[in-house]
mmCIF file of C-alpha atoms and ligand atoms in Angstrom:
data_model
loop_
_atom_site.group_PDB
_atom_site.id
_atom_site.type_symbol
_atom_site.label_atom_id
_atom_site.label_comp_id
_atom_site.label_asym_id
_atom_site.label_seq_id
_atom_site.Cartn_x
_atom_site.Cartn_y
_atom_site.Cartn_z
ATOM 1 C CA MET A 1 0.000 0.000 0.000
ATOM 2 C CA ILE A 2 2.880 2.382 0.858
ATOM 3 C CA GLU A 3 6.325 1.869 -0.600
ATOM 4 C CA VAL A 4 9.176 4.169 0.441
ATOM 5 C CA ARG A 5 12.478 3.782 -1.391
ATOM 6 C CA ASN A 6 15.739 5.459 -0.415
ATOM 7 C CA LEU A 7 13.981 8.592 0.737
ATOM 8 C CA SER A 8 16.053 11.595 1.798
ATOM 9 C CA LYS A 9 15.326 15.187 2.692
ATOM 10 C CA ARG A 10 17.862 17.917 3.167
ATOM 11 C CA TYR A 11 17.312 21.329 4.668
ATOM 12 C CA GLY A 12 20.402 23.205 3.535
ATOM 13 C CA ASP A 13 23.302 21.241 4.937
ATOM 14 C CA LYS A 14 21.128 19.287 7.338
ATOM 15 C CA LYS A 15 19.906 15.832 6.397
ATOM 16 C CA ALA A 16 16.570 15.605 8.198
ATOM 17 C CA VAL A 17 15.807 12.212 6.607
ATOM 18 C CA ASN A 18 18.632 10.098 5.298
ATOM 19 C CA ASP A 19 18.021 7.282 2.821
ATOM 20 C CA ILE A 20 15.139 5.467 4.493
ATOM 21 C CA SER A 21 13.202 2.603 2.906
ATOM 22 C CA PHE A 22 10.183 0.717 4.185
ATOM 23 C CA SER A 23 6.805 -0.511 3.070
ATOM 24 C CA VAL A 24 3.456 -0.705 4.806
ATOM 25 C CA GLY A 25 0.969 -3.394 3.877
ATOM 26 C CA LYS A 26 -2.790 -3.198 3.544
ATOM 27 C CA GLY A 27 -4.580 -3.014 6.869
ATOM 28 C CA GLU A 28 -1.383 -2.542 8.835
ATOM 29 C CA ILE A 29 -1.010 0.034 11.632
ATOM 30 C CA LEU A 30 2.561 1.232 11.526
ATOM 31 C CA GLY A 31 3.955 3.304 14.360
ATOM 32 C CA PHE A 32 6.640 5.770 13.535
ATOM 33 C CA LEU A 33 8.514 6.348 16.751
ATOM 34 C CA GLY A 34 11.407 8.643 17.452
ATOM 35 C CA PRO A 35 12.564 11.487 19.638
ATOM 36 C CA ASN A 36 11.756 15.065 18.736
ATOM 37 C CA GLY A 37 13.810 16.140 15.762
ATOM 38 C CA ALA A 38 14.276 12.560 14.514
ATOM 39 C CA GLY A 39 12.614 13.259 11.173
ATOM 40 C CA LYS A 40 9.080 11.936 11.758
ATOM 41 C CA SER A 41 7.151 14.984 10.579
ATOM 42 C CA THR A 42 9.470 15.459 7.630
ATOM 43 C CA THR A 43 8.773 11.859 6.578
ATOM 44 C CA MET A 44 5.016 12.259 7.122
ATOM 45 C CA ASN A 45 5.041 15.444 5.084
ATOM 46 C CA MET A 46 6.821 13.683 2.241
ATOM 47 C CA LEU A 47 4.473 10.691 2.437
ATOM 48 C CA THR A 48 1.505 12.986 2.012
ATOM 49 C CA GLY A 49 3.120 15.010 -0.753
ATOM 50 C CA TYR A 50 3.033 18.124 1.413
ATOM 51 C CA ILE A 51 6.742 18.644 0.859
ATOM 52 C CA SER A 52 8.920 17.109 -1.814
ATOM 53 C CA SER A 53 11.822 14.785 -1.141
ATOM 54 C CA THR A 54 15.411 15.611 -2.020
ATOM 55 C CA SER A 55 15.804 12.109 -3.428
ATOM 56 C CA GLY A 56 14.077 8.740 -3.322
ATOM 57 C CA GLN A 57 10.606 7.572 -4.205
ATOM 58 C CA ILE A 58 7.231 7.159 -2.518
ATOM 59 C CA LEU A 59 4.489 5.027 -3.999
ATOM 60 C CA ILE A 60 0.999 5.166 -2.546
ATOM 61 C CA ASN A 61 -1.086 2.288 -3.798
ATOM 62 C CA GLY A 62 1.432 1.951 -6.633
ATOM 63 C CA VAL A 63 1.207 5.636 -7.606
ATOM 64 C CA ASP A 64 4.273 7.881 -7.367
ATOM 65 C CA ILE A 65 3.472 10.851 -5.122
ATOM 66 C CA LEU A 66 5.651 13.270 -7.102
ATOM 67 C CA GLU A 67 4.820 12.018 -10.596
ATOM 68 C CA ASN A 68 1.100 11.766 -10.077
ATOM 69 C CA PRO A 69 0.335 13.736 -6.919
ATOM 70 C CA ILE A 70 -3.398 14.147 -7.351
ATOM 71 C CA GLU A 71 -4.067 10.447 -7.842
ATOM 72 C CA ALA A 72 -1.630 9.441 -5.087
ATOM 73 C CA LYS A 73 -3.082 11.970 -2.635
ATOM 74 C CA SER A 74 -6.622 10.784 -3.314
ATOM 75 C CA ASN A 75 -5.600 7.602 -1.500
ATOM 76 C CA ILE A 76 -4.481 9.461 1.605
ATOM 77 C CA GLY A 77 -6.256 10.951 4.580
ATOM 78 C CA TYR A 78 -3.881 13.172 6.539
ATOM 79 C CA LEU A 79 -4.100 14.504 10.041
ATOM 80 C CA PRO A 80 -1.138 16.840 10.579
ATOM 81 C CA GLU A 81 0.100 17.528 14.094
ATOM 82 C CA ILE A 82 -1.938 20.725 14.109
ATOM 83 C CA PRO A 83 -5.301 19.844 12.525
ATOM 84 C CA PRO A 84 -6.130 22.060 9.540
ATOM 85 C CA LEU A 85 -9.365 23.471 10.899
ATOM 86 C CA TYR A 86 -11.246 26.650 10.031
ATOM 87 C CA VAL A 87 -12.325 27.582 13.496
ATOM 88 C CA ASP A 88 -14.971 30.079 12.445
ATOM 89 C CA MET A 89 -16.905 27.352 10.663
ATOM 90 C CA THR A 90 -19.273 24.929 12.283
ATOM 91 C CA VAL A 91 -18.210 21.292 12.288
ATOM 92 C CA ASP A 92 -20.878 20.553 9.710
ATOM 93 C CA GLY A 93 -19.916 23.490 7.505
ATOM 94 C CA TYR A 94 -16.279 22.498 7.647
ATOM 95 C CA LEU A 95 -16.871 18.830 6.823
ATOM 96 C CA ASN A 96 -19.105 19.766 3.902
ATOM 97 C CA PHE A 97 -16.413 22.155 2.693
ATOM 98 C CA MET A 98 -13.798 19.385 2.899
ATOM 99 C CA TYR A 99 -16.186 17.024 1.128
ATOM 100 C CA ASP A 100 -16.383 19.489 -1.776
ATOM 101 C CA LEU A 101 -12.647 20.163 -1.719
ATOM 102 C CA LYS A 102 -11.901 16.456 -2.014
ATOM 103 C CA LYS A 103 -14.462 16.154 -4.804
ATOM 104 C CA CYS A 104 -15.992 13.279 -2.923
ATOM 105 C CA LYS A 105 -18.507 11.251 -4.914
ATOM 106 C CA LEU A 106 -19.933 9.216 -2.044
ATOM 107 C CA THR A 107 -23.479 10.052 -0.968
ATOM 108 C CA ARG A 108 -22.881 13.250 0.991
ATOM 109 C CA LYS A 109 -25.416 12.933 3.786
ATOM 110 C CA ALA A 110 -24.857 9.269 4.539
ATOM 111 C CA HIS A 111 -21.070 9.501 4.245
ATOM 112 C CA LEU A 112 -20.722 12.494 6.553
ATOM 113 C CA LYS A 113 -23.107 10.904 9.027
ATOM 114 C CA GLU A 114 -21.095 7.702 9.044
ATOM 115 C CA ILE A 115 -17.861 9.604 9.682
ATOM 116 C CA CYS A 116 -19.390 11.784 12.400
ATOM 117 C CA ASP A 117 -20.795 8.707 14.135
ATOM 118 C CA LEU A 118 -17.436 6.957 13.946
ATOM 119 C CA CYS A 119 -15.571 9.962 15.321
ATOM 120 C CA LYS A 120 -18.343 10.598 17.870
ATOM 121 C CA ILE A 121 -18.907 14.175 16.817
ATOM 122 C CA SER A 122 -22.526 13.876 15.659
ATOM 123 C CA HIS A 123 -23.756 15.855 18.656
ATOM 124 C CA VAL A 124 -21.444 18.806 17.966
ATOM 125 C CA ARG A 125 -22.031 19.165 14.232
ATOM 126 C CA GLU A 126 -23.764 22.509 14.620
ATOM 127 C CA ARG A 127 -21.130 23.913 16.966
ATOM 128 C CA LEU A 128 -18.454 26.404 15.980
ATOM 129 C CA ILE A 129 -15.103 24.639 15.823
ATOM 130 C CA ARG A 130 -13.422 27.372 17.867
ATOM 131 C CA ASN A 131 -15.619 26.495 20.844
ATOM 132 C CA LEU A 132 -14.732 22.814 20.883
ATOM 133 C CA SER A 133 -12.238 21.290 23.296
ATOM 134 C CA LYS A 134 -8.863 20.180 21.951
ATOM 135 C CA GLY A 135 -9.950 16.531 21.968
ATOM 136 C CA TYR A 136 -13.027 17.296 19.907
ATOM 137 C CA LYS A 137 -11.020 19.461 17.511
ATOM 138 C CA GLN A 138 -8.738 16.465 17.042
ATOM 139 C CA ARG A 139 -11.733 14.272 16.253
ATOM 140 C CA VAL A 140 -12.942 16.789 13.686
ATOM 141 C CA GLY A 141 -9.415 16.679 12.219
ATOM 142 C CA LEU A 142 -9.675 12.906 12.017
ATOM 143 C CA ALA A 143 -13.124 13.162 10.465
ATOM 144 C CA GLN A 144 -11.824 15.380 7.648
ATOM 145 C CA ALA A 145 -9.039 12.840 7.030
ATOM 146 C CA LEU A 146 -11.688 10.135 6.612
ATOM 147 C CA ILE A 147 -13.724 11.977 3.995
ATOM 148 C CA ASN A 148 -13.761 10.127 0.675
ATOM 149 C CA ASN A 149 -12.790 6.950 2.505
ATOM 150 C CA PRO A 150 -9.055 6.946 1.664
ATOM 151 C CA PRO A 151 -7.342 3.570 2.084
ATOM 152 C CA VAL A 152 -4.305 5.187 3.748
ATOM 153 C CA LEU A 153 -4.402 7.324 6.884
ATOM 154 C CA ILE A 154 -1.390 9.305 7.996
ATOM 155 C CA LEU A 155 -1.622 10.677 11.496
ATOM 156 C CA ASP A 156 1.114 12.905 12.886
ATOM 157 C CA GLU A 157 1.263 12.875 16.694
ATOM 158 C CA PRO A 158 -2.524 12.532 16.941
ATOM 159 C CA THR A 159 -2.732 12.645 20.727
ATOM 160 C CA VAL A 160 -0.280 15.426 21.449
ATOM 161 C CA GLY A 161 -1.641 17.881 23.985
ATOM 162 C CA LEU A 162 -4.696 15.817 24.871
ATOM 163 C CA ASP A 163 -5.693 14.830 28.377
ATOM 164 C CA PRO A 164 -5.649 11.158 29.443
ATOM 165 C CA SER A 165 -9.273 10.353 28.672
ATOM 166 C CA GLN A 166 -9.035 12.126 25.317
ATOM 167 C CA ILE A 167 -5.914 10.086 24.578
ATOM 168 C CA ILE A 168 -7.777 6.850 25.288
ATOM 169 C CA GLU A 169 -10.624 7.913 23.021
ATOM 170 C CA ILE A 170 -8.391 8.829 20.096
ATOM 171 C CA ARG A 171 -6.270 5.692 20.484
ATOM 172 C CA SER A 172 -9.259 3.395 20.445
ATOM 173 C CA LEU A 173 -10.644 5.249 17.455
ATOM 174 C CA ILE A 174 -7.357 4.760 15.585
ATOM 175 C CA LYS A 175 -7.404 1.069 16.422
ATOM 176 C CA LYS A 176 -10.911 0.831 15.025
ATOM 177 C CA LEU A 177 -9.855 2.671 11.872
ATOM 178 C CA GLY A 178 -6.947 0.274 11.478
ATOM 179 C CA LYS A 179 -9.413 -2.506 10.700
ATOM 180 C CA ASN A 180 -10.317 -0.907 7.361
ATOM 181 C CA HIS A 181 -7.369 1.375 6.612
ATOM 182 C CA THR A 182 -3.623 1.283 6.368
ATOM 183 C CA VAL A 183 -2.504 3.625 9.131
ATOM 184 C CA VAL A 184 0.837 5.314 9.660
ATOM 185 C CA LEU A 185 0.983 6.978 13.020
ATOM 186 C CA SER A 186 3.852 9.034 14.344
ATOM 187 C CA SER A 187 4.524 9.559 18.000
ATOM 188 C CA HIS A 188 7.318 10.217 20.417
ATOM 189 C CA ILE A 189 5.335 8.424 23.118
ATOM 190 C CA LEU A 190 6.342 4.818 23.358
ATOM 191 C CA PRO A 191 3.327 3.399 25.231
ATOM 192 C CA GLU A 192 1.094 4.943 22.608
ATOM 193 C CA ILE A 193 2.851 3.116 19.815
ATOM 194 C CA GLN A 194 2.814 -0.110 21.828
ATOM 195 C CA ALA A 195 -0.884 0.235 22.558
ATOM 196 C CA VAL A 196 -1.995 0.934 19.019
ATOM 197 C CA CYS A 197 0.439 -0.359 16.396
ATOM 198 C CA ASP A 198 1.054 -3.757 14.785
ATOM 199 C CA ARG A 199 4.516 -2.775 13.685
ATOM 200 C CA ILE A 200 7.040 -0.171 14.746
ATOM 201 C CA ILE A 201 9.715 1.771 12.935
ATOM 202 C CA ILE A 202 12.104 3.578 15.231
ATOM 203 C CA ILE A 203 13.663 6.570 13.526
ATOM 204 C CA ASN A 204 16.581 8.435 15.000
ATOM 205 C CA LYS A 205 18.584 11.271 13.482
ATOM 206 C CA GLY A 206 16.912 10.742 10.127
ATOM 207 C CA VAL A 207 17.662 7.036 9.770
ATOM 208 C CA ILE A 208 15.703 3.884 10.574
ATOM 209 C CA ALA A 209 17.163 2.340 13.684
ATOM 210 C CA ALA A 210 14.716 -0.566 13.999
ATOM 211 C CA ASP A 211 11.767 -2.012 12.094
ATOM 212 C CA GLY A 212 9.457 -4.829 13.176
ATOM 213 C CA THR A 213 6.961 -5.833 15.816
ATOM 214 C CA ALA A 214 7.923 -4.952 19.380
ATOM 215 C CA ALA A 215 8.899 -8.590 19.941
ATOM 216 C CA GLU A 216 10.953 -8.788 16.744
ATOM 217 C CA ILE A 217 12.822 -5.595 17.561
ATOM 218 C CA ALA A 218 13.540 -6.883 21.046
ATOM 219 C CA ASP A 219 14.700 -10.235 19.635
ATOM 220 C CA LYS A 220 17.104 -8.610 17.225
ATOM 221 C CA LEU A 221 18.665 -6.538 19.920
ATOM 222 C CA THR A 222 18.817 -9.110 22.663
ATOM 223 C CA ASN A 223 22.167 -10.479 21.689
ATOM 224 C CA GLU A 224 23.145 -8.584 24.771
ATOM 225 C CA HIS A 225 22.463 -9.474 28.330
ATOM 226 C CA LYS A 226 21.193 -6.850 30.609
ATOM 227 C CA MET A 227 21.371 -7.005 34.365
ATOM 228 C CA THR A 228 21.279 -4.844 37.423
ATOM 229 C CA VAL A 229 23.724 -5.493 40.238
ATOM 230 C CA ARG A 230 23.724 -3.731 43.607
ATOM 231 C CA ILE A 231 27.278 -3.585 44.867
ATOM 232 C CA GLU A 232 28.494 -2.345 48.219
ATOM 233 C CA GLY A 233 31.957 -0.784 47.937
ATOM 234 C CA SER A 234 34.464 -0.346 50.723
ATOM 235 C CA THR A 235 34.076 3.360 51.555
ATOM 236 C CA HIS A 236 30.353 4.003 51.091
ATOM 237 C CA THR A 237 31.149 7.253 49.274
ATOM 238 C CA ALA A 238 30.797 8.540 45.718
ATOM 239 C CA SER A 239 34.334 7.365 44.959
ATOM 240 C CA ASP A 240 33.047 3.761 45.286
ATOM 241 C CA LYS A 241 30.662 4.464 42.472
ATOM 242 C CA GLN A 242 33.397 5.545 40.068
ATOM 243 C CA GLU A 243 35.790 2.789 41.076
ATOM 244 C CA ILE A 244 33.147 0.065 40.734
ATOM 245 C CA THR A 245 31.896 1.426 37.392
ATOM 246 C CA ASP A 246 35.438 1.487 35.991
ATOM 247 C CA ALA A 247 36.219 -1.991 37.277
ATOM 248 C CA LEU A 248 33.002 -3.442 35.820
ATOM 249 C CA LYS A 249 33.755 -1.800 32.473
ATOM 250 C CA SER A 250 37.115 -3.517 32.370
ATOM 251 C CA ILE A 251 35.522 -7.002 32.504
ATOM 252 C CA ASP A 252 35.771 -8.804 29.171
ATOM 253 C CA GLY A 253 32.342 -8.907 27.475
ATOM 254 C CA ILE A 254 30.787 -6.007 29.373
ATOM 255 C CA LYS A 255 29.710 -3.351 26.891
ATOM 256 C CA TYR A 256 27.901 -0.827 29.013
ATOM 257 C CA VAL A 257 27.787 0.141 32.677
ATOM 258 C CA ARG A 258 25.726 2.871 34.241
ATOM 259 C CA ALA A 259 25.498 3.586 37.947
ATOM 260 C CA ASP A 260 21.875 4.131 38.829
ATOM 261 C CA MET A 261 20.612 6.127 41.802
ATOM 262 C CA GLU A 262 21.807 5.501 45.335
ATOM 263 C CA ARG A 263 19.697 2.610 46.638
ATOM 264 C CA GLU A 264 21.048 2.352 50.141
ATOM 265 C CA LYS A 265 23.400 4.802 51.827
ATOM 266 C CA GLY A 266 26.552 4.918 49.714
ATOM 267 C CA ILE A 267 25.408 1.881 47.735
ATOM 268 C CA TYR A 268 24.438 2.005 44.060
ATOM 269 C CA ASP A 269 22.777 -0.192 41.479
ATOM 270 C CA TYR A 270 24.803 -0.766 38.313
ATOM 271 C CA ASP A 271 22.988 -1.390 35.046
ATOM 272 C CA ILE A 272 25.167 -3.659 32.965
ATOM 273 C CA GLU A 273 24.904 -4.886 29.398
ATOM 274 C CA SER A 274 27.111 -7.611 28.030
ATOM 275 C CA ASN A 275 27.577 -9.735 24.923
ATOM 276 C CA GLU A 276 25.314 -12.745 24.965
ATOM 277 C CA GLU A 277 28.130 -15.159 24.161
ATOM 278 C CA ILE A 278 29.944 -14.228 27.334
ATOM 279 C CA ASP A 279 28.352 -14.910 30.693
ATOM 280 C CA VAL A 280 29.873 -12.151 32.797
ATOM 281 C CA ARG A 281 28.203 -13.075 36.079
ATOM 282 C CA ARG A 282 31.108 -15.134 37.408
ATOM 283 C CA ALA A 283 33.607 -12.455 36.412
ATOM 284 C CA ILE A 284 31.566 -9.866 38.312
ATOM 285 C CA ASN A 285 31.505 -12.176 41.306
ATOM 286 C CA THR A 286 35.264 -12.773 41.139
ATOM 287 C CA LEU A 287 35.908 -9.027 40.832
ATOM 288 C CA CYS A 288 33.819 -8.279 43.906
ATOM 289 C CA ARG A 289 35.538 -11.039 45.890
ATOM 290 C CA GLU A 290 38.966 -9.742 44.949
ATOM 291 C CA LYS A 291 38.063 -6.167 45.829
ATOM 292 C CA ASP A 292 36.202 -7.164 48.958
ATOM 293 C CA TRP A 293 32.957 -5.642 47.676
ATOM 294 C CA ASN A 294 29.585 -7.191 48.487
ATOM 295 C CA ILE A 295 26.937 -8.050 45.930
ATOM 296 C CA LEU A 296 23.645 -7.228 47.627
ATOM 297 C CA MET A 297 21.356 -7.854 44.653
ATOM 298 C CA PHE A 298 21.685 -9.410 41.218
ATOM 299 C CA GLN A 299 18.872 -9.196 38.694
ATOM 300 C CA LEU A 300 18.868 -10.264 35.058
ATOM 301 C CA SER A 301 16.430 -8.420 32.891
ATOM 302 C CA ASP A 302 15.159 -8.837 29.358
ATOM 303 C CA MET A 303 15.293 -5.809 27.138
ATOM 304 C CA THR A 304 11.952 -4.112 26.901
ATOM 305 C CA LEU A 305 10.995 -1.913 23.992
ATOM 306 C CA GLU A 306 11.569 1.011 26.305
ATOM 307 C CA ASP A 307 15.154 -0.113 26.935
ATOM 308 C CA ILE A 308 15.673 -0.474 23.219
ATOM 309 C CA PHE A 309 14.275 2.961 22.518
ATOM 310 C CA MET A 310 16.483 4.463 25.215
ATOM 311 C CA LYS A 311 19.466 2.660 23.825
ATOM 312 C CA ILE A 312 18.817 3.671 20.256
ATOM 313 C CA THR A 313 18.088 7.264 21.042
ATOM 314 C CA SER A 314 20.543 7.918 23.820
ATOM 315 C CA GLY A 315 23.044 5.064 23.616
ATOM 316 C CA ASP A 316 25.471 7.007 21.499
ATOM 317 C CA ILE A 317 26.532 9.360 24.244
ATOM 318 C CA THR A 318 28.784 11.640 22.192
ATOM 319 C CA ALA A 319 26.087 12.162 19.571
ATOM 320 C CA VAL A 320 23.340 12.799 22.087
ATOM 321 C CA LYS A 321 25.401 15.366 23.937
ATOM 322 C CA SER A 322 25.278 17.726 20.996
ATOM 323 C CA ASN A 323 21.576 17.179 20.402
ATOM 324 C CA ASP A 324 19.272 18.510 23.074
ATOM 325 C CA GLU A 325 16.200 17.457 21.121
ATOM 326 C CA ASN A 326 16.941 13.825 21.884
ATOM 327 C CA SER A 327 16.973 14.257 25.613
ATOM 328 C CA SER A 328 13.697 16.134 25.546
ATOM 329 C CA ALA A 329 12.110 13.185 23.794
ATOM 330 C CA LEU A 330 12.946 10.928 26.672
ATOM 331 C CA ALA A 331 11.517 13.429 29.074
ATOM 332 C CA GLY A 332 8.386 13.179 26.936
ATOM 333 C CA TYR A 333 7.636 9.667 28.159
ATOM 334 C CA GLU A 334 4.092 9.460 29.266
ATOM 335 C CA ILE A 335 2.190 7.024 31.396
ATOM 336 C CA ASP A 336 0.193 4.442 29.522
ATOM 337 C CA PHE A 337 -3.315 5.368 30.464
ATOM 338 C CA GLU A 338 -4.753 2.469 28.505
ATOM 339 C CA ASN A 339 -5.435 0.567 31.684
ATOM 340 C CA GLY A 340 -6.260 3.574 33.754
ATOM 341 C CA SER A 341 -9.565 5.220 34.333
ATOM 342 C CA SER A 342 -11.641 5.316 31.229
ATOM 343 C CA GLY A 343 -14.893 6.999 30.358
ATOM 344 C CA ALA A 344 -15.785 8.925 27.277
ATOM 345 C CA GLU A 345 -14.599 12.454 26.991
ATOM 346 C CA LYS A 346 -17.382 14.874 27.728
ATOM 347 C CA GLU A 347 -17.517 17.913 25.540
ATOM 348 C CA THR A 348 -17.493 21.005 27.718
ATOM 349 C CA VAL A 349 -19.262 24.088 26.558
ATOM 350 C CA SER A 350 -17.054 27.133 26.807
ATOM 351 C CA ASP A 351 -19.237 29.690 25.118
ATOM 352 C CA SER A 352 -21.797 31.172 27.492
ATOM 353 C CA SER A 353 -24.412 31.633 24.766
ATOM 354 C CA GLU A 354 -24.071 27.964 23.921
ATOM 355 C CA ILE A 355 -24.479 27.056 27.578
ATOM 356 C CA LYS A 356 -27.699 29.040 27.631
ATOM 357 C CA GLU A 357 -28.835 27.401 24.408
ATOM 358 C CA LYS A 358 -28.187 23.966 25.880
ATOM 359 C CA LYS A 359 -29.999 24.807 29.111
ATOM 360 C CA ASP A 360 -32.968 26.108 27.159
ATOM 361 C CA LYS A 361 -33.091 22.960 25.094
ATOM 362 C CA LYS A 362 -32.863 20.789 28.177
ATOM 363 C CA SER A 363 -35.604 22.582 30.054
ATOM 364 C CA SER A 364 -37.911 22.489 27.048
ATOM 365 C CA SER A 365 -37.370 18.758 26.753
ATOM 366 C CA LYS A 366 -40.086 17.112 28.777
ATOM 367 C CA LYS A 367 -38.947 13.598 27.956
ATOM 368 C CA GLY A 368 -37.636 11.398 30.744
ATOM 369 C CA GLY A 369 -34.680 9.022 30.676
ATOM 370 C CA ASP A 370 -32.349 11.754 29.439
ATOM 371 C CA LYS A 371 -28.828 10.354 29.196
HETATM 372 P P1 ADP B 401 10.236 15.147 14.317
HETATM 373 O O1 ADP B 401 8.930 15.236 13.636
HETATM 374 O O2 ADP B 401 10.734 13.738 14.490
HETATM 375 O O3 ADP B 401 10.263 15.887 15.618
HETATM 376 P P2 ADP B 401 11.185 16.805 12.144
HETATM 377 O O4 ADP B 401 10.920 15.989 10.942
HETATM 378 O O5 ADP B 401 10.228 17.910 12.453
HETATM 379 O O6 ADP B 401 11.353 15.845 13.386
HETATM 380 O O7 ADP B 401 12.634 17.445 12.019
HETATM 381 C C1 ADP B 401 13.801 16.714 11.656
HETATM 382 C C2 ADP B 401 14.975 17.671 11.635
HETATM 383 O O8 ADP B 401 14.858 18.567 10.533
HETATM 384 C C3 ADP B 401 15.084 18.530 12.880
HETATM 385 O O9 ADP B 401 16.432 18.689 13.215
HETATM 386 C C4 ADP B 401 14.482 19.842 12.455
HETATM 387 O O10 ADP B 401 15.042 20.912 13.166
HETATM 388 C C5 ADP B 401 14.839 19.901 10.973
HETATM 389 N N1 ADP B 401 13.826 20.625 10.196
HETATM 390 C C6 ADP B 401 12.518 20.302 10.095
HETATM 391 N N2 ADP B 401 11.876 21.167 9.267
HETATM 392 C C7 ADP B 401 12.808 22.046 8.848
HETATM 393 C C8 ADP B 401 12.787 23.190 7.968
HETATM 394 N N3 ADP B 401 11.666 23.575 7.354
HETATM 395 N N4 ADP B 401 13.939 23.853 7.788
HETATM 396 C C9 ADP B 401 15.090 23.458 8.384
HETATM 397 N N5 ADP B 401 15.188 22.399 9.199
HETATM 398 C C10 ADP B 401 14.072 21.702 9.443
#
């Protein structure tokens, strides 16, 4: 459905996207994950034909986006990070306008009704877009992307800035849409990608760092062992931490050591990664015996997708140092609310005249069982 071949984009000297290739099959939900500045939006914008590529090719449903943009774009519904809404229009006016703009041939009334029902915006169709909450504006943005029933949906950070219940709503809507559409979704929020996507591409500094299901990505990268060891040094001071870190690093097969926070007074946990072929546990034990250090805890851990993401995006310490955008992405981790409190988002009325209108309607309604 989507075929990307050797795609690159330069901004002056900067390569925002550097020779990436991937394809997305019919009915697949692909998550495009990466820290801020990784090149996600640039890729999305090229996929949708919004900006041109410096080199490479994009085929949407077999149609080249640069050679035949109108036909290729007719296959795409796009929700940019900031939804393209005309806030002085009503929801209904806007959707009808988009229907005309897309030269949609489907039966207008039934099609718009179907989309509004799906996006749960039927009850706000007469409202001015400017008076809707951010979550509802996002749903209207999604609704416009669905007009003309495009087989491909491209959604750029669709839950950014939404509150937890709005996030749940939009995520479950995307999942539903994934049943009938090919979806490419970008996000810097890992739990979001895990909750919604069948497959994940991790992009970092303009290149693809990993591609596969969460399990496949983990499998590929678990040729390393990861463990956490709590070691008690001899002085119970910060100098222990440095000495132990250096000594662990000198063990054959250990690739990475990081002293975590102080767990007990003067005692630290050390996160260690080693080559799979070499079991370093005995060497660590021998080292501690020789140095007269005590191992107070030893825990082997599998690499989670989160570990992998951290490693890919911050593992290269020298590169990350010069790129603040990467560290902000990690700070952007958010709690997975998927299992938290649910409940549909309630549209709040911000405009006082609308509040009055609603009250009037309610009081004139004599029917019982109002829900
Ligand atoms: P993401 O969406 O992953 O946060 P972007 O695709 O927006 O990343 O940006 C990738 C890189 O390209 C960043 O370093 C960004 O500063 C740069 N960039 C994006 N758009 C432009 C532009 N119009 N001009 C110059 N540099 C840009």
